[in-house]
PDB file of C-alpha atoms in Angstrom:
ATOM      1  CA  MET A   1      21.050 207.939  85.282  1.00 85.00           C
ATOM      2  CA  THR A   2      22.251 205.006  83.206  1.00 88.00           C
ATOM      3  CA  GLY A   3      19.610 202.717  84.663  1.00 87.00           C
ATOM      4  CA  ARG A   4      16.820 205.080  83.678  1.00 90.00           C
ATOM      5  CA  LEU A   5      18.155 205.419  80.198  1.00 90.00           C
ATOM      6  CA  ASN A   6      18.470 201.662  79.862  1.00 90.00           C
ATOM      7  CA  ASN A   7      14.839 201.239  80.995  1.00 92.00           C
ATOM      8  CA  ALA A   8      13.702 203.736  78.374  1.00 92.00           C
ATOM      9  CA  GLN A   9      15.743 202.160  75.578  1.00 92.00           C
ATOM     10  CA  PRO A  10      12.915 199.976  74.097  1.00 92.00           C
ATOM     11  CA  TYR A  11      10.586 202.990  73.971  1.00 94.00           C
ATOM     12  CA  ALA A  12      13.248 205.256  72.395  1.00 95.00           C
ATOM     13  CA  LEU A  13      13.935 202.538  69.833  1.00 95.00           C
ATOM     14  CA  GLY A  14      10.209 202.165  69.134  1.00 95.00           C
ATOM     15  CA  LEU A  15       9.879 205.911  68.560  1.00 96.00           C
ATOM     16  CA  PHE A  16      12.966 205.882  66.308  1.00 97.00           C
ATOM     17  CA  ARG A  17      11.438 203.037  64.291  1.00 97.00           C
ATOM     18  CA  ILE A  18       8.107 204.874  63.917  1.00 97.00           C
ATOM     19  CA  VAL A  19       9.728 208.120  62.771  1.00 97.00           C
ATOM     20  CA  ILE A  20      12.133 206.401  60.339  1.00 98.00           C
ATOM     21  CA  GLY A  21       9.295 204.254  58.945  1.00 98.00           C
ATOM     22  CA  LEU A  22       6.961 207.164  58.426  1.00 97.00           C
ATOM     23  CA  LEU A  23       9.637 209.280  56.733  1.00 97.00           C
ATOM     24  CA  PHE A  24      10.587 206.393  54.512  1.00 97.00           C
ATOM     25  CA  ALA A  25       6.941 205.730  53.578  1.00 97.00           C
ATOM     26  CA  CYS A  26       6.462 209.413  52.738  1.00 94.00           C
ATOM     27  CA  HIS A  27       9.238 209.154  50.181  1.00 92.00           C
ATOM     28  CA  GLY A  28       7.448 206.233  48.540  1.00 93.00           C
ATOM     29  CA  ALA A  29       4.059 207.969  48.636  1.00 92.00           C
ATOM     30  CA  ALA A  30       5.569 211.092  47.073  1.00 91.00           C
ATOM     31  CA  SER A  31       7.074 209.122  44.212  1.00 89.00           C
ATOM     32  CA  LEU A  32       4.043 206.891  43.586  1.00 91.00           C
ATOM     33  CA  PHE A  33       1.124 209.293  44.159  1.00 89.00           C
ATOM     34  CA  GLY A  34       2.616 212.787  43.768  1.00 82.00           C
ATOM     35  CA  VAL A  35       1.684 213.784  47.301  1.00 84.00           C
ATOM     36  CA  LEU A  36       3.912 215.846  49.602  1.00 80.00           C
ATOM     37  CA  GLY A  37       5.561 217.585  46.728  1.00 78.00           C
ATOM     38  CA  GLY A  38       5.783 214.584  44.427  1.00 74.00           C
ATOM     39  CA  ALA A  39       8.843 212.904  42.943  1.00 73.00           C
ATOM     40  CA  MET A  40      11.741 215.152  41.978  1.00 70.00           C
ATOM     41  CA  GLY A  41       9.894 218.476  42.381  1.00 72.00           C
ATOM     42  CA  GLY A  42       6.406 217.307  41.420  1.00 75.00           C
ATOM     43  CA  GLY A  43       4.816 214.447  39.566  1.00 78.00           C
ATOM     44  CA  THR A  44       5.083 210.710  39.928  1.00 81.00           C
ATOM     45  CA  VAL A  45       7.402 207.912  38.820  1.00 81.00           C
ATOM     46  CA  ASP A  46       6.078 205.943  35.830  1.00 80.00           C
ATOM     47  CA  ALA A  47       4.691 202.604  36.833  1.00 82.00           C
ATOM     48  CA  GLY A  48       7.111 199.727  36.307  1.00 81.00           C
ATOM     49  CA  THR A  49      10.169 201.797  35.579  1.00 83.00           C
ATOM     50  CA  TRP A  50      13.475 200.488  36.878  1.00 86.00           C
ATOM     51  CA  PRO A  51      14.712 201.345  39.498  1.00 87.00           C
ATOM     52  CA  GLY A  52      12.544 204.306  40.560  1.00 85.00           C
ATOM     53  CA  TRP A  53       9.117 202.688  40.696  1.00 91.00           C
ATOM     54  CA  TYR A  54      10.369 199.572  42.482  1.00 95.00           C
ATOM     55  CA  ALA A  55      12.265 201.696  45.004  1.00 94.00           C
ATOM     56  CA  ALA A  56       9.105 203.711  45.620  1.00 94.00           C
ATOM     57  CA  VAL A  57       7.040 200.574  46.296  1.00 96.00           C
ATOM     58  CA  ILE A  58       9.734 199.305  48.666  1.00 97.00           C
ATOM     59  CA  GLN A  59       9.741 202.684  50.380  1.00 96.00           C
ATOM     60  CA  LEU A  60       6.016 202.807  50.801  1.00 97.00           C
ATOM     61  CA  VAL A  61       5.446 199.190  51.873  1.00 98.00           C
ATOM     62  CA  GLY A  62       8.735 198.817  53.805  1.00 98.00           C
ATOM     63  CA  GLY A  63       8.258 202.126  55.557  1.00 98.00           C
ATOM     64  CA  GLY A  64       4.710 201.283  56.505  1.00 97.00           C
ATOM     65  CA  LEU A  65       5.697 197.910  57.928  1.00 97.00           C
ATOM     66  CA  VAL A  66       8.637 199.394  59.831  1.00 97.00           C
ATOM     67  CA  ALA A  67       6.411 202.191  61.255  1.00 97.00           C
ATOM     68  CA  LEU A  68       3.864 199.603  62.420  1.00 97.00           C
ATOM     69  CA  GLY A  69       6.566 197.313  63.742  1.00 96.00           C
ATOM     70  CA  LEU A  70       5.251 194.432  61.712  1.00 96.00           C
ATOM     71  CA  GLY A  71       7.925 192.172  60.155  1.00 94.00           C
ATOM     72  CA  THR A  72      10.354 194.878  61.143  1.00 96.00           C
ATOM     73  CA  ARG A  73      13.608 192.971  60.640  1.00 96.00           C
ATOM     74  CA  ALA A  74      12.709 191.655  57.196  1.00 97.00           C
ATOM     75  CA  ALA A  75      11.183 194.943  56.005  1.00 98.00           C
ATOM     76  CA  ALA A  76      14.162 196.893  57.313  1.00 98.00           C
ATOM     77  CA  PHE A  77      16.587 194.512  55.649  1.00 98.00           C
ATOM     78  CA  ILE A  78      14.967 194.901  52.237  1.00 98.00           C
ATOM     79  CA  SER A  79      14.630 198.662  52.713  1.00 98.00           C
ATOM     80  CA  SER A  80      18.272 199.005  53.750  1.00 98.00           C
ATOM     81  CA  GLY A  81      19.385 197.078  50.669  1.00 97.00           C
ATOM     82  CA  SER A  82      17.330 199.248  48.355  1.00 97.00           C
ATOM     83  CA  MET A  83      18.888 202.375  49.843  1.00 97.00           C
ATOM     84  CA  ALA A  84      22.398 200.886  49.487  1.00 97.00           C
ATOM     85  CA  TYR A  85      21.601 200.206  45.825  1.00 96.00           C
ATOM     86  CA  ALA A  86      20.296 203.781  45.379  1.00 94.00           C
ATOM     87  CA  TYR A  87      23.373 205.219  46.939  1.00 95.00           C
ATOM     88  CA  PHE A  88      25.957 203.235  45.030  1.00 95.00           C
ATOM     89  CA  LYS A  89      24.161 203.104  41.632  1.00 94.00           C
ATOM     90  CA  VAL A  90      22.484 206.544  41.487  1.00 92.00           C
ATOM     91  CA  HIS A  91      24.367 208.894  43.805  1.00 94.00           C
ATOM     92  CA  GLN A  92      27.899 207.681  44.268  1.00 92.00           C
ATOM     93  CA  PRO A  93      28.877 207.790  40.574  1.00 93.00           C
ATOM     94  CA  GLU A  94      28.202 211.548  40.625  1.00 94.00           C
ATOM     95  CA  ALA A  95      30.736 212.311  43.391  1.00 93.00           C
ATOM     96  CA  LEU A  96      32.468 210.536  46.286  1.00 89.00           C
ATOM     97  CA  TRP A  97      30.861 212.222  49.260  1.00 92.00           C
ATOM     98  CA  PRO A  98      27.080 212.220  50.054  1.00 92.00           C
ATOM     99  CA  MET A  99      27.162 216.015  50.496  1.00 92.00           C
ATOM    100  CA  GLN A 100      28.397 216.308  46.911  1.00 94.00           C
ATOM    101  CA  ASN A 101      26.237 213.695  45.225  1.00 94.00           C
ATOM    102  CA  GLY A 102      22.887 214.299  46.948  1.00 92.00           C
ATOM    103  CA  GLY A 103      22.836 210.861  48.540  1.00 93.00           C
ATOM    104  CA  GLU A 104      22.542 211.895  52.204  1.00 95.00           C
ATOM    105  CA  ALA A 105      18.971 210.550  52.561  1.00 94.00           C
ATOM    106  CA  SER A 106      19.884 207.249  50.939  1.00 95.00           C
ATOM    107  CA  ALA A 107      22.858 206.797  53.182  1.00 96.00           C
ATOM    108  CA  ILE A 108      21.008 207.725  56.360  1.00 97.00           C
ATOM    109  CA  PHE A 109      18.037 205.566  55.525  1.00 97.00           C
ATOM    110  CA  CYS A 110      20.349 202.647  54.633  1.00 97.00           C
ATOM    111  CA  TRP A 111      22.135 202.776  58.002  1.00 98.00           C
ATOM    112  CA  ALA A 112      18.947 203.494  60.044  1.00 98.00           C
ATOM    113  CA  MET A 113      17.158 200.502  58.498  1.00 98.00           C
ATOM    114  CA  LEU A 114      20.243 198.307  59.012  1.00 98.00           C
ATOM    115  CA  LEU A 115      20.217 199.259  62.664  1.00 97.00           C
ATOM    116  CA  LEU A 116      16.620 198.118  62.909  1.00 97.00           C
ATOM    117  CA  VAL A 117      17.530 194.757  61.381  1.00 97.00           C
ATOM    118  CA  PHE A 118      19.783 194.143  64.363  1.00 96.00           C
ATOM    119  CA  THR A 119      17.717 195.745  67.097  1.00 94.00           C
ATOM    120  CA  GLY A 120      14.220 194.679  66.109  1.00 92.00           C
ATOM    121  CA  SER A 121      11.092 196.779  66.623  1.00 91.00           C
ATOM    122  CA  GLY A 122      11.564 197.860  70.236  1.00 89.00           C
ATOM    123  CA  ALA A 123       8.464 198.833  72.164  1.00 89.00           C
ATOM    124  CA  LEU A 124       5.208 199.927  70.584  1.00 88.00           C
ATOM    125  CA  GLY A 125       5.415 197.567  67.650  1.00 90.00           C
ATOM    126  CA  LEU A 126       3.046 194.893  66.436  1.00 90.00           C
ATOM    127  CA  ASP A 127       5.924 192.352  66.365  1.00 85.00           C
ATOM    128  CA  ARG A 128       6.158 192.571  70.151  1.00 82.00           C
ATOM    129  CA  LEU A 129       2.372 192.353  70.561  1.00 81.00           C
ATOM    130  CA  PHE A 130       2.107 189.210  68.451  1.00 81.00           C
ATOM    131  CA  ALA A 131       5.175 187.636  70.079  1.00 78.00           C
ATOM    132  CA  SER A 132       3.752 188.127  73.604  1.00 74.00           C
ATOM    133  CA  ARG A 133       0.349 186.756  72.514  1.00 74.00           C
ATOM    134  CA  ALA A 134       2.020 183.636  70.939  1.00 73.00           C
ATOM    135  CA  GLU A 135       4.146 183.193  74.071  1.00 75.00           C
ATOM    136  CA  ARG A 136       1.038 183.235  76.292  1.00 76.00           C
ATOM    137  CA  GLU A 137      -0.751 180.766  74.037  1.00 75.00           C
ATOM    138  CA  ASP A 138       2.280 178.436  74.082  1.00 72.00           C
ATOM    139  CA  LYS A 139       2.507 178.650  77.906  1.00 73.00           C
ATOM    140  CA  ALA A 140      -1.205 177.934  78.258  1.00 72.00           C
ATOM    141  CA  ALA A 141      -0.967 174.949  75.950  1.00 70.00           C
ATOM    142  CA  SER A 142       1.981 173.509  77.815  1.00 69.00           C
ATOM    143  CA  GLU A 143       0.160 173.836  81.170  1.00 71.00           C
ATOM    144  CA  ARG A 144      -2.827 171.760  79.994  1.00 66.00           C
ATOM    145  CA  THR A 145      -2.727 168.194  81.314  1.00 61.00           C
ATOM    146  CA  PRO A 146      -3.765 165.478  78.924  1.00 63.00           C
ATOM    147  CA  VAL A 147      -6.877 163.555  79.753  1.00 59.00           C
ATOM    148  CA  ALA A 148      -6.207 159.852  80.396  1.00 60.00           C
ATOM    149  CA  ALA A 149      -8.644 157.409  78.856  1.00 55.00           C
TER     150      ALA A 149
END
């Protein structure tokens, strides 16, 4: 049983990354474009306002990159940091516990993105596709024999 679960781990991680990335991007899209219910019960965040607009851009772009598995570690690192900021600056001053201060989503996204920083994209990501392509090209280049003059 453990062997089968270990073999499936990259795929489970890839699916986790896709779901977390899509959910994160949806938060950004809601805040920036008013879709999916909009920001805070409808509407959008005013362009350029600190920190809401910048957080929404990070959510949309970072979530999209994480979902695609493109630059996963860097995008997840920035996204995790933005959610840590959101939790400690926006939610935590209201009350100590996330259940009391409404910061559950920020805390969960922060830790989920931090996990992806350490695990990478898993299967089904563009990072892995580009890495394997570059690896094949490096191998092919090293196998070529130089022509002697």
